[in-house]
CSV table of C-alpha atoms in Angstrom, one decimal:
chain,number,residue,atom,x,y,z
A,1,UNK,CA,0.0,0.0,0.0
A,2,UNK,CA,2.5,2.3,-1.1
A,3,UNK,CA,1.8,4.8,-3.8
A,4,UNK,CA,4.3,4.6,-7.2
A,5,UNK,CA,5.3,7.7,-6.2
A,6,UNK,CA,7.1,7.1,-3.0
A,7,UNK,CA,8.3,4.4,-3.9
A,8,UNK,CA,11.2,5.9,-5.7
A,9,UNK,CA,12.5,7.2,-2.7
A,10,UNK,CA,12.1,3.4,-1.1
A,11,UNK,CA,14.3,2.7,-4.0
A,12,UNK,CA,16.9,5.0,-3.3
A,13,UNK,CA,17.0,4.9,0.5
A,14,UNK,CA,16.9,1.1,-0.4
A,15,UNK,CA,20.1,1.0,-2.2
A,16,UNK,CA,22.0,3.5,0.6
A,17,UNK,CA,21.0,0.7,3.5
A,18,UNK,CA,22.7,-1.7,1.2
A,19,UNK,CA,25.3,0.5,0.7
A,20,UNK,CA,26.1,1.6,4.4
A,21,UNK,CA,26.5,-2.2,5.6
A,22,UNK,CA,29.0,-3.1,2.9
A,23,UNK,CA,30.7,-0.2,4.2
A,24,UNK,CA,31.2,-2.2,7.4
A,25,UNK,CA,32.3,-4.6,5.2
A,26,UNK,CA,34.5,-3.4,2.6
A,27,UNK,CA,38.4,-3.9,3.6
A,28,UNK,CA,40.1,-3.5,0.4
A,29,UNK,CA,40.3,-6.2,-2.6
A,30,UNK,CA,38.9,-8.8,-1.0
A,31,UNK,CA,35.3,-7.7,0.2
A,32,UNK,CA,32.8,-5.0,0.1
A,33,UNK,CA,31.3,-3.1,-2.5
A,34,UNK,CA,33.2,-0.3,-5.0
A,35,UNK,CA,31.0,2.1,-6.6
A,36,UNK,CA,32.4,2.7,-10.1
A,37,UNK,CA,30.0,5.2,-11.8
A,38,UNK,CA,26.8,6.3,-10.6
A,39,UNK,CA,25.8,9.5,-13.2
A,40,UNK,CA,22.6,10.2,-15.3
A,41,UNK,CA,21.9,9.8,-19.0
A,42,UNK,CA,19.8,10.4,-21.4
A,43,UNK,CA,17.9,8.1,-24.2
A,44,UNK,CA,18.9,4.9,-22.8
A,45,UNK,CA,16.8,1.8,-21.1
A,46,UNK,CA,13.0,3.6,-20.3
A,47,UNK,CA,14.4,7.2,-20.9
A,48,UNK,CA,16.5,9.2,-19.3
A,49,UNK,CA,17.3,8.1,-15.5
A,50,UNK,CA,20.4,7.2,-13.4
A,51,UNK,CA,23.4,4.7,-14.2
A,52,UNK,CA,25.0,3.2,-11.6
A,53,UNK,CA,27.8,0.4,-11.9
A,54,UNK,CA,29.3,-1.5,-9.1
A,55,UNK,CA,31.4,-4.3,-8.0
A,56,UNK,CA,30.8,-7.0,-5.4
A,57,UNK,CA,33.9,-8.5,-3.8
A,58,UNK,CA,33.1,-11.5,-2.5
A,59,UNK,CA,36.5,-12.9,-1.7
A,60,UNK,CA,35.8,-12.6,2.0
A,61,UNK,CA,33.0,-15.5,1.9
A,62,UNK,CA,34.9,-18.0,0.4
A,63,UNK,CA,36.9,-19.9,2.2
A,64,UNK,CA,41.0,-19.3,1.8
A,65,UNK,CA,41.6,-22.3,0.9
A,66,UNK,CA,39.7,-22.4,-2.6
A,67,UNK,CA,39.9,-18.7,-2.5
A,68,UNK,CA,43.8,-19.5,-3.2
A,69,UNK,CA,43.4,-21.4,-6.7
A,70,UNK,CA,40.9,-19.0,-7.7
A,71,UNK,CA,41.6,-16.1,-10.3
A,72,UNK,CA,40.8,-12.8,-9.1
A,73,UNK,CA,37.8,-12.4,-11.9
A,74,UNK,CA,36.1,-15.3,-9.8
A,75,UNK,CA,36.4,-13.3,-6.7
A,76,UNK,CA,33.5,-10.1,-8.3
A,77,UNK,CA,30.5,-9.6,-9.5
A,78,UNK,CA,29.3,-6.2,-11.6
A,79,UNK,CA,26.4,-4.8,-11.1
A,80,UNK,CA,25.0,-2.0,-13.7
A,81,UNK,CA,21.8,-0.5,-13.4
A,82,UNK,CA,19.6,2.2,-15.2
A,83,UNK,CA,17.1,3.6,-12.6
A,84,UNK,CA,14.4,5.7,-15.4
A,85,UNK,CA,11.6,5.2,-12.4
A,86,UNK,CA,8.9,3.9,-12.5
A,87,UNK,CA,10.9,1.8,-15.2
A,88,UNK,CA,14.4,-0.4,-13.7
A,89,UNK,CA,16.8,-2.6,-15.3
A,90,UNK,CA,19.6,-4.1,-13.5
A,91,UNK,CA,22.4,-6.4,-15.0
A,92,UNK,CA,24.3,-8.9,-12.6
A,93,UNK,CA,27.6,-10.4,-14.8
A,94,UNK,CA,30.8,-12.3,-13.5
A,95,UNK,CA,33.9,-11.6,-15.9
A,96,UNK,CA,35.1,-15.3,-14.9
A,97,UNK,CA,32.0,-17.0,-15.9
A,98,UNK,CA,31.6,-15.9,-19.6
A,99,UNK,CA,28.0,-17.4,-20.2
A,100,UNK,CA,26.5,-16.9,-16.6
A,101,UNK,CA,24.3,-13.5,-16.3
A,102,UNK,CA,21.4,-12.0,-14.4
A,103,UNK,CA,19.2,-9.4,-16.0
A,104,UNK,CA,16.3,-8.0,-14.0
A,105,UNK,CA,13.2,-5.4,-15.8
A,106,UNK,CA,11.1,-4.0,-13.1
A,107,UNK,CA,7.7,-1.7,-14.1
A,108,UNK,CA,5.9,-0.6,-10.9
A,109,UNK,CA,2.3,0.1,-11.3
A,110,UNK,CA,-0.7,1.1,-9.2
A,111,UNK,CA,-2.6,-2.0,-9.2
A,112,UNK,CA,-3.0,-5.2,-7.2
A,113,UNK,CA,-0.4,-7.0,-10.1
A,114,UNK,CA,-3.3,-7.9,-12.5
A,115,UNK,CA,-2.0,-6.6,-16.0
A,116,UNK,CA,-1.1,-9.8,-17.8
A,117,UNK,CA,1.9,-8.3,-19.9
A,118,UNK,CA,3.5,-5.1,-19.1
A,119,UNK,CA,6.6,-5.8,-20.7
A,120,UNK,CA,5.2,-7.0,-24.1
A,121,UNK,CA,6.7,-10.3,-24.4
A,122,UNK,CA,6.9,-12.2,-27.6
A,123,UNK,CA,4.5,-15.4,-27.9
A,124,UNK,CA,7.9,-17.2,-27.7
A,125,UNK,CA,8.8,-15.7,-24.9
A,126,UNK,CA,5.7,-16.1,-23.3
A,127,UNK,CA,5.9,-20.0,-23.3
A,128,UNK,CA,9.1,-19.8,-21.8
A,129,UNK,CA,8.0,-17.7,-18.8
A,130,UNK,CA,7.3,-18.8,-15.3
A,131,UNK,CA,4.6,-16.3,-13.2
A,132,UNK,CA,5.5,-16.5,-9.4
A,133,UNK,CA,3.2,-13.9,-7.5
A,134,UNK,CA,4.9,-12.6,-4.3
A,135,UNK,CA,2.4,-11.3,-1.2
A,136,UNK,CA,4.7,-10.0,1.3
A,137,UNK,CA,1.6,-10.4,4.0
A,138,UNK,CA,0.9,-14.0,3.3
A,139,UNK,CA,4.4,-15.5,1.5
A,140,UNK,CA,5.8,-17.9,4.6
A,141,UNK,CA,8.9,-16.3,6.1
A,142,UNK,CA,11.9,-19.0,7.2
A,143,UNK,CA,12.0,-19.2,11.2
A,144,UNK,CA,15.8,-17.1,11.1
A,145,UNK,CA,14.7,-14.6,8.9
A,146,UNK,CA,11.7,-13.5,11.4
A,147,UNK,CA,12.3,-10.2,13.2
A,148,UNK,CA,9.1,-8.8,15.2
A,149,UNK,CA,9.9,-5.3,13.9
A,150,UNK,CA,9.6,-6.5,10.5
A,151,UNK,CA,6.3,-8.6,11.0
A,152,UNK,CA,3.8,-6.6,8.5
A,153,UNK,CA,0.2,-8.0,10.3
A,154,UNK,CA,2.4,-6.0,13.7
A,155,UNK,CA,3.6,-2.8,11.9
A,156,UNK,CA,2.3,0.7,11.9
A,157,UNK,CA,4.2,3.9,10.0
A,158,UNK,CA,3.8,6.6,13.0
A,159,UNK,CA,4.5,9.3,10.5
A,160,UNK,CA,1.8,7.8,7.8
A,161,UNK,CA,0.0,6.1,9.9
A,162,UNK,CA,-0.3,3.0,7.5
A,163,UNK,CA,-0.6,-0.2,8.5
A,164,UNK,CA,-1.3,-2.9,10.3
A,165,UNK,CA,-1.8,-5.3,7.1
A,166,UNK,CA,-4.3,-8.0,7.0
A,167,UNK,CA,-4.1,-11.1,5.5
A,168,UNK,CA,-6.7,-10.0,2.8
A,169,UNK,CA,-5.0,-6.7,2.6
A,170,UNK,CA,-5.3,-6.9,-1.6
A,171,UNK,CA,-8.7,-8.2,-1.7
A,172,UNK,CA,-9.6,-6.1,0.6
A,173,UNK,CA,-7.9,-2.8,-1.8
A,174,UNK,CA,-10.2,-4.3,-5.0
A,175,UNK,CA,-13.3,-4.3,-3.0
A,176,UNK,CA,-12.6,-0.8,-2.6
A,177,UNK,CA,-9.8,0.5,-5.1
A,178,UNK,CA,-9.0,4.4,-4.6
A,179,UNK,CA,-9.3,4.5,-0.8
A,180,UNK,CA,-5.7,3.8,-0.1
A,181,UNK,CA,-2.4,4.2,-2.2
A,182,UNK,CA,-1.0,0.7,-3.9
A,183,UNK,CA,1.4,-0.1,-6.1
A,184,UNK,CA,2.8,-3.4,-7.9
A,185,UNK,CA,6.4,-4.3,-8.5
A,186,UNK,CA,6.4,-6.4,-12.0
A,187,UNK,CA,9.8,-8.2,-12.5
A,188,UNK,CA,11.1,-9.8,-15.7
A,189,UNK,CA,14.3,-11.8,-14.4
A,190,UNK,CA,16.3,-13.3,-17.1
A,191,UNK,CA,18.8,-16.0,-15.9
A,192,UNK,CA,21.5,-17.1,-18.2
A,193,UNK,CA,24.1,-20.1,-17.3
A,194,UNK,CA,24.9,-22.0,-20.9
A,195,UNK,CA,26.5,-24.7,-19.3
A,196,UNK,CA,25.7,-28.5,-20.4
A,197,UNK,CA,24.0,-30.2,-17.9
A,198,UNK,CA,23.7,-27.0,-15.2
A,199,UNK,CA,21.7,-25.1,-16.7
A,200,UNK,CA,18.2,-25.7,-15.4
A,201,UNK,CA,19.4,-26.8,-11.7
A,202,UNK,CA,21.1,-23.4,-11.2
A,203,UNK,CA,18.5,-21.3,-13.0
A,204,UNK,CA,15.9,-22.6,-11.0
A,205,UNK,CA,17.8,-22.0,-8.1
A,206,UNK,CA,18.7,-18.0,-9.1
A,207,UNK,CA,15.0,-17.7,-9.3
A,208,UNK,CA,14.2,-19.2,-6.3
A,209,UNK,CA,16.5,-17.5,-4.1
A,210,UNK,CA,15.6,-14.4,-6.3
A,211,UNK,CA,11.7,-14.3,-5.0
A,212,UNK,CA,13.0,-14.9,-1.6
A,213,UNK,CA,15.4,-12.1,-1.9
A,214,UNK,CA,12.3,-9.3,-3.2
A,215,UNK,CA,9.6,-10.6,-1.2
A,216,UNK,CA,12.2,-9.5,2.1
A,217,UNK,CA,13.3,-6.7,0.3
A,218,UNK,CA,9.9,-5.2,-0.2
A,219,UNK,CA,8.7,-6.1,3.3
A,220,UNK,CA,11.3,-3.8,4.8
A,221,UNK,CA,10.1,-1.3,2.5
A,222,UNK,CA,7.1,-1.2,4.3
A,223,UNK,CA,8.3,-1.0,7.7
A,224,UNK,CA,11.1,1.4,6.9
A,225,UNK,CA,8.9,3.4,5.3
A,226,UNK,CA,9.0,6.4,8.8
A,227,UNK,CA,13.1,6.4,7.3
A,228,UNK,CA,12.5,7.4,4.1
A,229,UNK,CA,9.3,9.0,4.1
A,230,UNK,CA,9.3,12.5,3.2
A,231,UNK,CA,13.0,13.0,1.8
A,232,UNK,CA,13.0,14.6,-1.5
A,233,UNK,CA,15.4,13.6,-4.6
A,234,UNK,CA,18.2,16.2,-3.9
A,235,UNK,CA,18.4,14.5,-0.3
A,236,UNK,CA,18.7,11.3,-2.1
A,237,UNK,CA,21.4,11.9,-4.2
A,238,UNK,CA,23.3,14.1,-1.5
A,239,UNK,CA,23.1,10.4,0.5
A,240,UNK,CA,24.3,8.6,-2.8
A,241,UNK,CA,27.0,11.1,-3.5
A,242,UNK,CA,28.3,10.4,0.2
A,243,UNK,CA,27.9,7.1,0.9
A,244,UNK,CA,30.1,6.5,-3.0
A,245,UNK,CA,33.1,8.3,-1.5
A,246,UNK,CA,32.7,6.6,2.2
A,247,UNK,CA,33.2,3.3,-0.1
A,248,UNK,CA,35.8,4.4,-2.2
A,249,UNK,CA,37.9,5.9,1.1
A,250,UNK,CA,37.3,2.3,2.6
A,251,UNK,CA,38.0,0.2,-0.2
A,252,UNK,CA,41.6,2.5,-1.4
A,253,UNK,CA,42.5,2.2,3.1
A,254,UNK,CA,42.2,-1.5,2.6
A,255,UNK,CA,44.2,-2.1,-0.5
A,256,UNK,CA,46.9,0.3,0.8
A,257,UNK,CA,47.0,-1.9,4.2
A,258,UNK,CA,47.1,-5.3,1.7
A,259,UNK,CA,50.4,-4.1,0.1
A,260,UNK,CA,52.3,-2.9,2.7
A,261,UNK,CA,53.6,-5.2,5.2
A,262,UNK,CA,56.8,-5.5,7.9
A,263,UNK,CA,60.5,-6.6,6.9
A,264,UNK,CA,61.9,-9.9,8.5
A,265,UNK,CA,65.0,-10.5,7.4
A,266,UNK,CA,64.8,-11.0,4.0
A,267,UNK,CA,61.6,-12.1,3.8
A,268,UNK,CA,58.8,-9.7,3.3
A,269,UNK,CA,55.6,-10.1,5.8
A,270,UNK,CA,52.1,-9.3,4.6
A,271,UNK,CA,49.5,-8.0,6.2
A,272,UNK,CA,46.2,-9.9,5.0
């Protein structure tokens, strides 16, 4: 029950959370997030919008072991995405794994997710399409993902005053459309892995973990919505503009501390 709108600001404010906590993360080459380019432009996927391009490090979670016969390409993933709201794209790619990518359309709508085709698909693509609705009210959370503050039948906005949300919280919106703001996320996730014998085990599992990953992602949307509320776009990109440089600080600190090390001897001691 959030109108399209807002919700570009959830989007934004969104993407700082993420941002802040790989701060806590980031140590240099071998974890956090580096923000590469994040700028506008014009005429390019829905209009004119904001590019952003990133890089994962994920060297941290993998153990040392197998993180030691690993090429350093194995160890990111890039992230680009063009933000034209209400219109998203967002390209996941690993340069070590030539024919793996993630490619994610969103359209965001205010309706209860009945349009049948928003992104005018081919009939071909059509047939190869799987529909998997998401209700964040309803949609079983696991047990170690449950967090009372988070609960969306608990939660009520103090500054909006939305909220609590009932089970029948969309059937309850069409039996009376107008009275309350709503909008729709509509995702078109494309999952490429063209590897003999792979490929449908760990597509299937992308989108899995995919629609596990929104349907959390939007349900903190909703009860982080007294954080965001309110802020306009120049706050937004003030946040973005700071929260890029905090990274870039954190990430140059850490690679500085990698190369140096201590003298013993004639041996050379690394920090890691």
């Amino acid at each position: 029950r959030l109108p399209v709108e807002e919700y570009r600001e959830v989007l934004c404010i969104g993407l700082q959370e993420l941002a802040a906590a790989s701060r806590e993360e980031s140590c240099g080459e071998g974890s956090g997030v580096e923000i590469l380019e994040n700028k506008p432009y014009t005429d390019g996927p829905g209009g004119n919008g904001q590019y952003t391009h990133k890089v994962f490090h994920i060297g941290k979670h993998i153990p040392s072991w197998f993180r030691s016969i690993l090429p350093k390409a194995a160890l990111r993933v890039e992230e680009e995405s063009w933000n034209a709201y209400p219109y998203t794209r967002t390209r996941y790619t690993c340069p070590f794994v030539e024919k793996f990518s993630i490619d994610i359309e969103t359209y965001y709508k205010s309706d209860t997710g009945n349009q049948s085709d928003v992104f005018n698909m081919s009939a071909a693509e059509k047939r190869q399409t799987t529909i998997d609705p998401i209700d964040i009210v309803t949609d079983p959370i696991p047990p170690h993902e449950y967090k009372v503050e988070e609960d969306l039948r608990l939660f009520k906005s103090v500054k909006t005053q939305r909220g609590p949300l009932r089970d029948d919280w969309i059937e309850e919106y069409n039996n009376n459309p107008g009275k309350t703001p709503i909008m729709c996320a509509y995702k078109l996730c494309k999952v490429e892995f063209r590897y003999w014998g792979m490929q449908s085990k760990i597509e299937r599992f992308i989108h899995d973990v995919g629609e596990k990953v929104m349907a959390r992602a939007h349900r903190q949307a909703w009860c982080w919505q007294d954080e965001w509320y309110g802020l306009t776009i120049e706050d937004i990109r003030q946040l973005e503009l700071e929260t890029q440089l905090a990274l870039a600080r954190k990430m140059a600190q850490g690679s500085v501390r990698r190369r140096g090390g201590l003298s013993k001897g004639n041996r050379q001691v690394e920090f890691q």
